[in-house]
């Protein structure tokens, strides 16, 4: 899997910075260029620009850390400040401000569809109904024709051949359809 991904990346070429990456996504008319970048920058672009789409949640997510010299007083002060900010929902407020998912509701995607509706299947329903009506008409016509043929039919019943006047032979007797056996 990763070999194919690497080959695709090498085939498309890499970008020198994030601006170039986001620009290439927008300029790619075929939709075959994907930009893999820091989750926070991608989320911001996704929520603030309706031209982007996201294909999955984050993968390989990582945490950030702050490095200070060992024994520095900044270590304790920064830790306390970060705890206070986290407890006061400062980071959640920032996330809601810059990665507001309700902004995305204002976007109208070109290929959004309502799914299958009665209106989109109208032609199929009409064809089915016409087919059923046509089948019923043909059935009624065939039943009428069968009854008409039976009514007008004459059944031939073979009998023994015997001699009649003037050397004529009777080969069969014709009986009306009312007589059945």
PDB file of C-alpha atoms in Angstrom:
ATOM      1  CA  UNK A   1       0.000   0.000   0.000  1.00  0.00           C
ATOM      2  CA  UNK A   2       2.661   2.461   1.037  1.00  0.00           C
ATOM      3  CA  UNK A   3       4.784   1.652  -2.018  1.00  0.00           C
ATOM      4  CA  UNK A   4       1.904   2.685  -4.302  1.00  0.00           C
ATOM      5  CA  UNK A   5       1.418   5.858  -2.265  1.00  0.00           C
ATOM      6  CA  UNK A   6       5.126   6.679  -2.537  1.00  0.00           C
ATOM      7  CA  UNK A   7       5.063   6.095  -6.305  1.00  0.00           C
ATOM      8  CA  UNK A   8       2.031   8.383  -6.657  1.00  0.00           C
ATOM      9  CA  UNK A   9       3.744  11.106  -4.609  1.00  0.00           C
ATOM     10  CA  UNK A  10       6.933  10.849  -6.660  1.00  0.00           C
ATOM     11  CA  UNK A  11       4.914  10.914  -9.886  1.00  0.00           C
ATOM     12  CA  UNK A  12       3.013  14.059  -8.890  1.00  0.00           C
ATOM     13  CA  UNK A  13       6.048  15.774  -7.428  1.00  0.00           C
ATOM     14  CA  UNK A  14       6.405  17.416  -4.053  1.00  0.00           C
ATOM     15  CA  UNK A  15       5.651  21.006  -3.139  1.00  0.00           C
ATOM     16  CA  UNK A  16       8.039  23.479  -1.546  1.00  0.00           C
ATOM     17  CA  UNK A  17       5.568  24.963   0.974  1.00  0.00           C
ATOM     18  CA  UNK A  18       1.978  24.692   2.169  1.00  0.00           C
ATOM     19  CA  UNK A  19       0.723  27.588   0.040  1.00  0.00           C
ATOM     20  CA  UNK A  20       1.941  25.830  -3.091  1.00  0.00           C
ATOM     21  CA  UNK A  21       0.280  22.604  -1.919  1.00  0.00           C
ATOM     22  CA  UNK A  22      -3.117  24.192  -1.348  1.00  0.00           C
ATOM     23  CA  UNK A  23      -2.800  26.096  -4.634  1.00  0.00           C
ATOM     24  CA  UNK A  24      -2.056  22.878  -6.563  1.00  0.00           C
ATOM     25  CA  UNK A  25      -5.149  21.264  -5.080  1.00  0.00           C
ATOM     26  CA  UNK A  26      -7.314  24.096  -6.402  1.00  0.00           C
ATOM     27  CA  UNK A  27      -5.630  24.202  -9.822  1.00  0.00           C
ATOM     28  CA  UNK A  28      -5.861  20.436 -10.405  1.00  0.00           C
ATOM     29  CA  UNK A  29      -8.841  20.185 -12.761  1.00  0.00           C
ATOM     30  CA  UNK A  30      -8.856  16.369 -12.805  1.00  0.00           C
ATOM     31  CA  UNK A  31      -9.003  16.126  -9.019  1.00  0.00           C
ATOM     32  CA  UNK A  32      -6.067  13.717  -8.941  1.00  0.00           C
ATOM     33  CA  UNK A  33      -3.749  15.754  -6.700  1.00  0.00           C
ATOM     34  CA  UNK A  34      -4.035  15.246  -2.943  1.00  0.00           C
ATOM     35  CA  UNK A  35      -2.165  17.360  -0.423  1.00  0.00           C
ATOM     36  CA  UNK A  36      -1.093  15.619   2.798  1.00  0.00           C
ATOM     37  CA  UNK A  37      -0.125  18.179   5.409  1.00  0.00           C
ATOM     38  CA  UNK A  38      -0.432  19.215   9.040  1.00  0.00           C
ATOM     39  CA  UNK A  39      -3.951  18.466  10.304  1.00  0.00           C
ATOM     40  CA  UNK A  40      -4.515  21.917  11.777  1.00  0.00           C
ATOM     41  CA  UNK A  41      -3.686  23.778   8.581  1.00  0.00           C
ATOM     42  CA  UNK A  42      -5.731  21.379   6.455  1.00  0.00           C
ATOM     43  CA  UNK A  43      -8.734  21.673   8.787  1.00  0.00           C
ATOM     44  CA  UNK A  44      -8.539  25.448   8.704  1.00  0.00           C
ATOM     45  CA  UNK A  45      -8.432  25.501   4.893  1.00  0.00           C
ATOM     46  CA  UNK A  46     -11.238  22.939   4.724  1.00  0.00           C
ATOM     47  CA  UNK A  47     -13.538  24.937   6.993  1.00  0.00           C
ATOM     48  CA  UNK A  48     -12.734  28.344   5.536  1.00  0.00           C
ATOM     49  CA  UNK A  49     -12.726  27.502   1.807  1.00  0.00           C
ATOM     50  CA  UNK A  50     -15.606  25.633   0.144  1.00  0.00           C
ATOM     51  CA  UNK A  51     -13.362  24.535  -2.733  1.00  0.00           C
ATOM     52  CA  UNK A  52     -11.650  21.902  -0.590  1.00  0.00           C
ATOM     53  CA  UNK A  53     -12.965  18.538   0.485  1.00  0.00           C
ATOM     54  CA  UNK A  54     -11.614  16.248   3.159  1.00  0.00           C
ATOM     55  CA  UNK A  55     -11.485  12.534   2.435  1.00  0.00           C
ATOM     56  CA  UNK A  56     -10.914  11.158   5.921  1.00  0.00           C
ATOM     57  CA  UNK A  57     -10.227  11.939   9.496  1.00  0.00           C
ATOM     58  CA  UNK A  58      -6.687  12.551  10.642  1.00  0.00           C
ATOM     59  CA  UNK A  59      -4.107   9.800  10.542  1.00  0.00           C
ATOM     60  CA  UNK A  60      -0.809   9.697  12.371  1.00  0.00           C
ATOM     61  CA  UNK A  61      -1.906  12.503  14.684  1.00  0.00           C
ATOM     62  CA  UNK A  62       0.836  13.887  16.895  1.00  0.00           C
ATOM     63  CA  UNK A  63       1.106  16.137  19.926  1.00  0.00           C
ATOM     64  CA  UNK A  64       3.131  19.317  20.224  1.00  0.00           C
ATOM     65  CA  UNK A  65       5.621  20.031  23.000  1.00  0.00           C
ATOM     66  CA  UNK A  66       7.694  22.949  24.210  1.00  0.00           C
ATOM     67  CA  UNK A  67      11.392  22.452  24.926  1.00  0.00           C
ATOM     68  CA  UNK A  68      13.240  24.495  27.557  1.00  0.00           C
ATOM     69  CA  UNK A  69      16.678  24.221  29.132  1.00  0.00           C
ATOM     70  CA  UNK A  70      16.877  21.772  32.018  1.00  0.00           C
ATOM     71  CA  UNK A  71      16.373  23.481  35.369  1.00  0.00           C
ATOM     72  CA  UNK A  72      14.768  26.543  33.766  1.00  0.00           C
ATOM     73  CA  UNK A  73      12.011  28.293  35.718  1.00  0.00           C
ATOM     74  CA  UNK A  74      10.080  28.542  32.446  1.00  0.00           C
ATOM     75  CA  UNK A  75       9.263  24.833  32.639  1.00  0.00           C
ATOM     76  CA  UNK A  76       7.091  25.162  35.746  1.00  0.00           C
ATOM     77  CA  UNK A  77       5.566  28.496  34.679  1.00  0.00           C
ATOM     78  CA  UNK A  78       4.662  27.214  31.177  1.00  0.00           C
ATOM     79  CA  UNK A  79       3.197  24.009  32.595  1.00  0.00           C
ATOM     80  CA  UNK A  80       1.002  25.965  35.013  1.00  0.00           C
ATOM     81  CA  UNK A  81      -0.076  28.398  32.285  1.00  0.00           C
ATOM     82  CA  UNK A  82      -0.974  25.547  29.901  1.00  0.00           C
ATOM     83  CA  UNK A  83      -3.007  23.803  32.623  1.00  0.00           C
ATOM     84  CA  UNK A  84      -4.902  27.027  33.366  1.00  0.00           C
ATOM     85  CA  UNK A  85      -5.566  27.612  29.651  1.00  0.00           C
ATOM     86  CA  UNK A  86      -6.785  24.027  29.199  1.00  0.00           C
ATOM     87  CA  UNK A  87      -9.044  24.206  32.276  1.00  0.00           C
ATOM     88  CA  UNK A  88     -10.552  27.483  31.040  1.00  0.00           C
ATOM     89  CA  UNK A  89     -11.328  25.878  27.636  1.00  0.00           C
ATOM     90  CA  UNK A  90      -9.034  28.359  25.895  1.00  0.00           C
ATOM     91  CA  UNK A  91      -7.865  25.756  23.368  1.00  0.00           C
ATOM     92  CA  UNK A  92     -11.421  24.584  22.680  1.00  0.00           C
ATOM     93  CA  UNK A  93     -12.505  28.182  22.145  1.00  0.00           C
ATOM     94  CA  UNK A  94      -9.656  28.720  19.669  1.00  0.00           C
ATOM     95  CA  UNK A  95     -10.573  25.525  17.850  1.00  0.00           C
ATOM     96  CA  UNK A  96     -14.210  26.579  17.601  1.00  0.00           C
ATOM     97  CA  UNK A  97     -13.195  30.019  16.390  1.00  0.00           C
ATOM     98  CA  UNK A  98     -10.843  28.904  13.610  1.00  0.00           C
ATOM     99  CA  UNK A  99     -12.161  25.440  12.777  1.00  0.00           C
ATOM    100  CA  UNK A 100     -15.864  26.121  13.026  1.00  0.00           C
ATOM    101  CA  UNK A 101     -17.697  23.260  11.329  1.00  0.00           C
ATOM    102  CA  UNK A 102     -20.840  25.381  10.889  1.00  0.00           C
ATOM    103  CA  UNK A 103     -18.960  27.445   8.277  1.00  0.00           C
ATOM    104  CA  UNK A 104     -19.009  24.349   6.112  1.00  0.00           C
ATOM    105  CA  UNK A 105     -22.824  24.346   6.157  1.00  0.00           C
ATOM    106  CA  UNK A 106     -22.772  27.476   4.000  1.00  0.00           C
ATOM    107  CA  UNK A 107     -20.983  25.590   1.223  1.00  0.00           C
ATOM    108  CA  UNK A 108     -23.064  24.096  -1.538  1.00  0.00           C
ATOM    109  CA  UNK A 109     -21.159  21.282  -3.152  1.00  0.00           C
ATOM    110  CA  UNK A 110     -21.589  20.818  -6.882  1.00  0.00           C
ATOM    111  CA  UNK A 111     -22.069  17.100  -6.624  1.00  0.00           C
ATOM    112  CA  UNK A 112     -24.373  17.075  -3.610  1.00  0.00           C
ATOM    113  CA  UNK A 113     -27.360  14.964  -4.428  1.00  0.00           C
ATOM    114  CA  UNK A 114     -30.610  14.430  -2.624  1.00  0.00           C
ATOM    115  CA  UNK A 115     -30.289  10.708  -3.210  1.00  0.00           C
ATOM    116  CA  UNK A 116     -32.997   8.731  -4.912  1.00  0.00           C
ATOM    117  CA  UNK A 117     -36.306  10.564  -4.885  1.00  0.00           C
ATOM    118  CA  UNK A 118     -39.708   9.889  -6.378  1.00  0.00           C
ATOM    119  CA  UNK A 119     -39.002  12.576  -8.944  1.00  0.00           C
ATOM    120  CA  UNK A 120     -35.731  10.970 -10.059  1.00  0.00           C
ATOM    121  CA  UNK A 121     -37.450   7.591 -10.403  1.00  0.00           C
ATOM    122  CA  UNK A 122     -40.525   9.026 -12.144  1.00  0.00           C
ATOM    123  CA  UNK A 123     -39.499   7.688 -15.545  1.00  0.00           C
ATOM    124  CA  UNK A 124     -39.009   4.184 -14.188  1.00  0.00           C
ATOM    125  CA  UNK A 125     -42.433   4.255 -12.512  1.00  0.00           C
ATOM    126  CA  UNK A 126     -44.104   5.519 -15.680  1.00  0.00           C
ATOM    127  CA  UNK A 127     -42.466   2.803 -17.808  1.00  0.00           C
ATOM    128  CA  UNK A 128     -43.488   0.132 -15.293  1.00  0.00           C
ATOM    129  CA  UNK A 129     -47.102   1.330 -15.184  1.00  0.00           C
ATOM    130  CA  UNK A 130     -47.302   1.531 -18.993  1.00  0.00           C
ATOM    131  CA  UNK A 131     -45.874  -2.004 -19.220  1.00  0.00           C
ATOM    132  CA  UNK A 132     -48.447  -3.342 -16.749  1.00  0.00           C
ATOM    133  CA  UNK A 133     -51.332  -1.637 -18.580  1.00  0.00           C
ATOM    134  CA  UNK A 134     -50.104  -2.951 -21.944  1.00  0.00           C
ATOM    135  CA  UNK A 135     -49.796  -6.479 -20.497  1.00  0.00           C
ATOM    136  CA  UNK A 136     -53.360  -6.356 -19.158  1.00  0.00           C
ATOM    137  CA  UNK A 137     -54.676  -5.165 -22.543  1.00  0.00           C
ATOM    138  CA  UNK A 138     -52.871  -8.007 -24.347  1.00  0.00           C
ATOM    139  CA  UNK A 139     -54.180 -10.530 -21.783  1.00  0.00           C
ATOM    140  CA  UNK A 140     -57.796  -9.357 -22.219  1.00  0.00           C
ATOM    141  CA  UNK A 141     -57.437  -9.418 -26.016  1.00  0.00           C
ATOM    142  CA  UNK A 142     -56.049 -12.975 -25.967  1.00  0.00           C
ATOM    143  CA  UNK A 143     -58.846 -14.173 -23.675  1.00  0.00           C
ATOM    144  CA  UNK A 144     -61.505 -12.648 -25.967  1.00  0.00           C
ATOM    145  CA  UNK A 145     -59.856 -14.194 -29.041  1.00  0.00           C
ATOM    146  CA  UNK A 146     -59.678 -17.610 -27.383  1.00  0.00           C
ATOM    147  CA  UNK A 147     -63.380 -17.506 -26.460  1.00  0.00           C
ATOM    148  CA  UNK A 148     -64.330 -16.321 -29.954  1.00  0.00           C
ATOM    149  CA  UNK A 149     -62.363 -19.155 -31.554  1.00  0.00           C
ATOM    150  CA  UNK A 150     -63.874 -21.737 -29.192  1.00  0.00           C
ATOM    151  CA  UNK A 151     -67.363 -20.440 -29.914  1.00  0.00           C
ATOM    152  CA  UNK A 152     -66.908 -20.728 -33.675  1.00  0.00           C
ATOM    153  CA  UNK A 153     -64.924 -23.976 -33.619  1.00  0.00           C
ATOM    154  CA  UNK A 154     -66.233 -27.172 -35.166  1.00  0.00           C
ATOM    155  CA  UNK A 155     -64.867 -30.395 -33.773  1.00  0.00           C
ATOM    156  CA  UNK A 156     -64.217 -33.329 -36.085  1.00  0.00           C
ATOM    157  CA  UNK A 157     -64.912 -36.754 -34.625  1.00  0.00           C
ATOM    158  CA  UNK A 158     -63.633 -39.717 -36.596  1.00  0.00           C
ATOM    159  CA  UNK A 159     -66.067 -42.604 -37.074  1.00  0.00           C
ATOM    160  CA  UNK A 160     -66.010 -45.933 -38.871  1.00  0.00           C
ATOM    161  CA  UNK A 161     -66.142 -45.614 -42.566  1.00  0.00           C
ATOM    162  CA  UNK A 162     -69.159 -47.291 -44.054  1.00  0.00           C
ATOM    163  CA  UNK A 163     -70.687 -47.407 -47.443  1.00  0.00           C
ATOM    164  CA  UNK A 164     -73.415 -44.934 -48.358  1.00  0.00           C
ATOM    165  CA  UNK A 165     -75.415 -44.181 -51.458  1.00  0.00           C
ATOM    166  CA  UNK A 166     -73.630 -43.900 -54.687  1.00  0.00           C
ATOM    167  CA  UNK A 167     -70.264 -45.102 -53.379  1.00  0.00           C
ATOM    168  CA  UNK A 168     -69.705 -42.099 -51.055  1.00  0.00           C
ATOM    169  CA  UNK A 169     -67.981 -42.643 -47.741  1.00  0.00           C
ATOM    170  CA  UNK A 170     -68.529 -40.784 -44.494  1.00  0.00           C
ATOM    171  CA  UNK A 171     -65.166 -39.980 -42.981  1.00  0.00           C
ATOM    172  CA  UNK A 172     -66.182 -37.791 -40.039  1.00  0.00           C
ATOM    173  CA  UNK A 173     -69.164 -36.191 -38.397  1.00  0.00           C
ATOM    174  CA  UNK A 174     -69.190 -32.475 -37.605  1.00  0.00           C
ATOM    175  CA  UNK A 175     -70.644 -31.510 -34.250  1.00  0.00           C
ATOM    176  CA  UNK A 176     -71.260 -28.014 -32.865  1.00  0.00           C
ATOM    177  CA  UNK A 177     -69.146 -26.963 -29.877  1.00  0.00           C
ATOM    178  CA  UNK A 178     -72.122 -27.185 -27.532  1.00  0.00           C
ATOM    179  CA  UNK A 179     -71.768 -30.938 -27.564  1.00  0.00           C
ATOM    180  CA  UNK A 180     -68.719 -31.856 -25.585  1.00  0.00           C
ATOM    181  CA  UNK A 181     -67.305 -35.147 -24.517  1.00  0.00           C
TER     182      UNK A 181
END
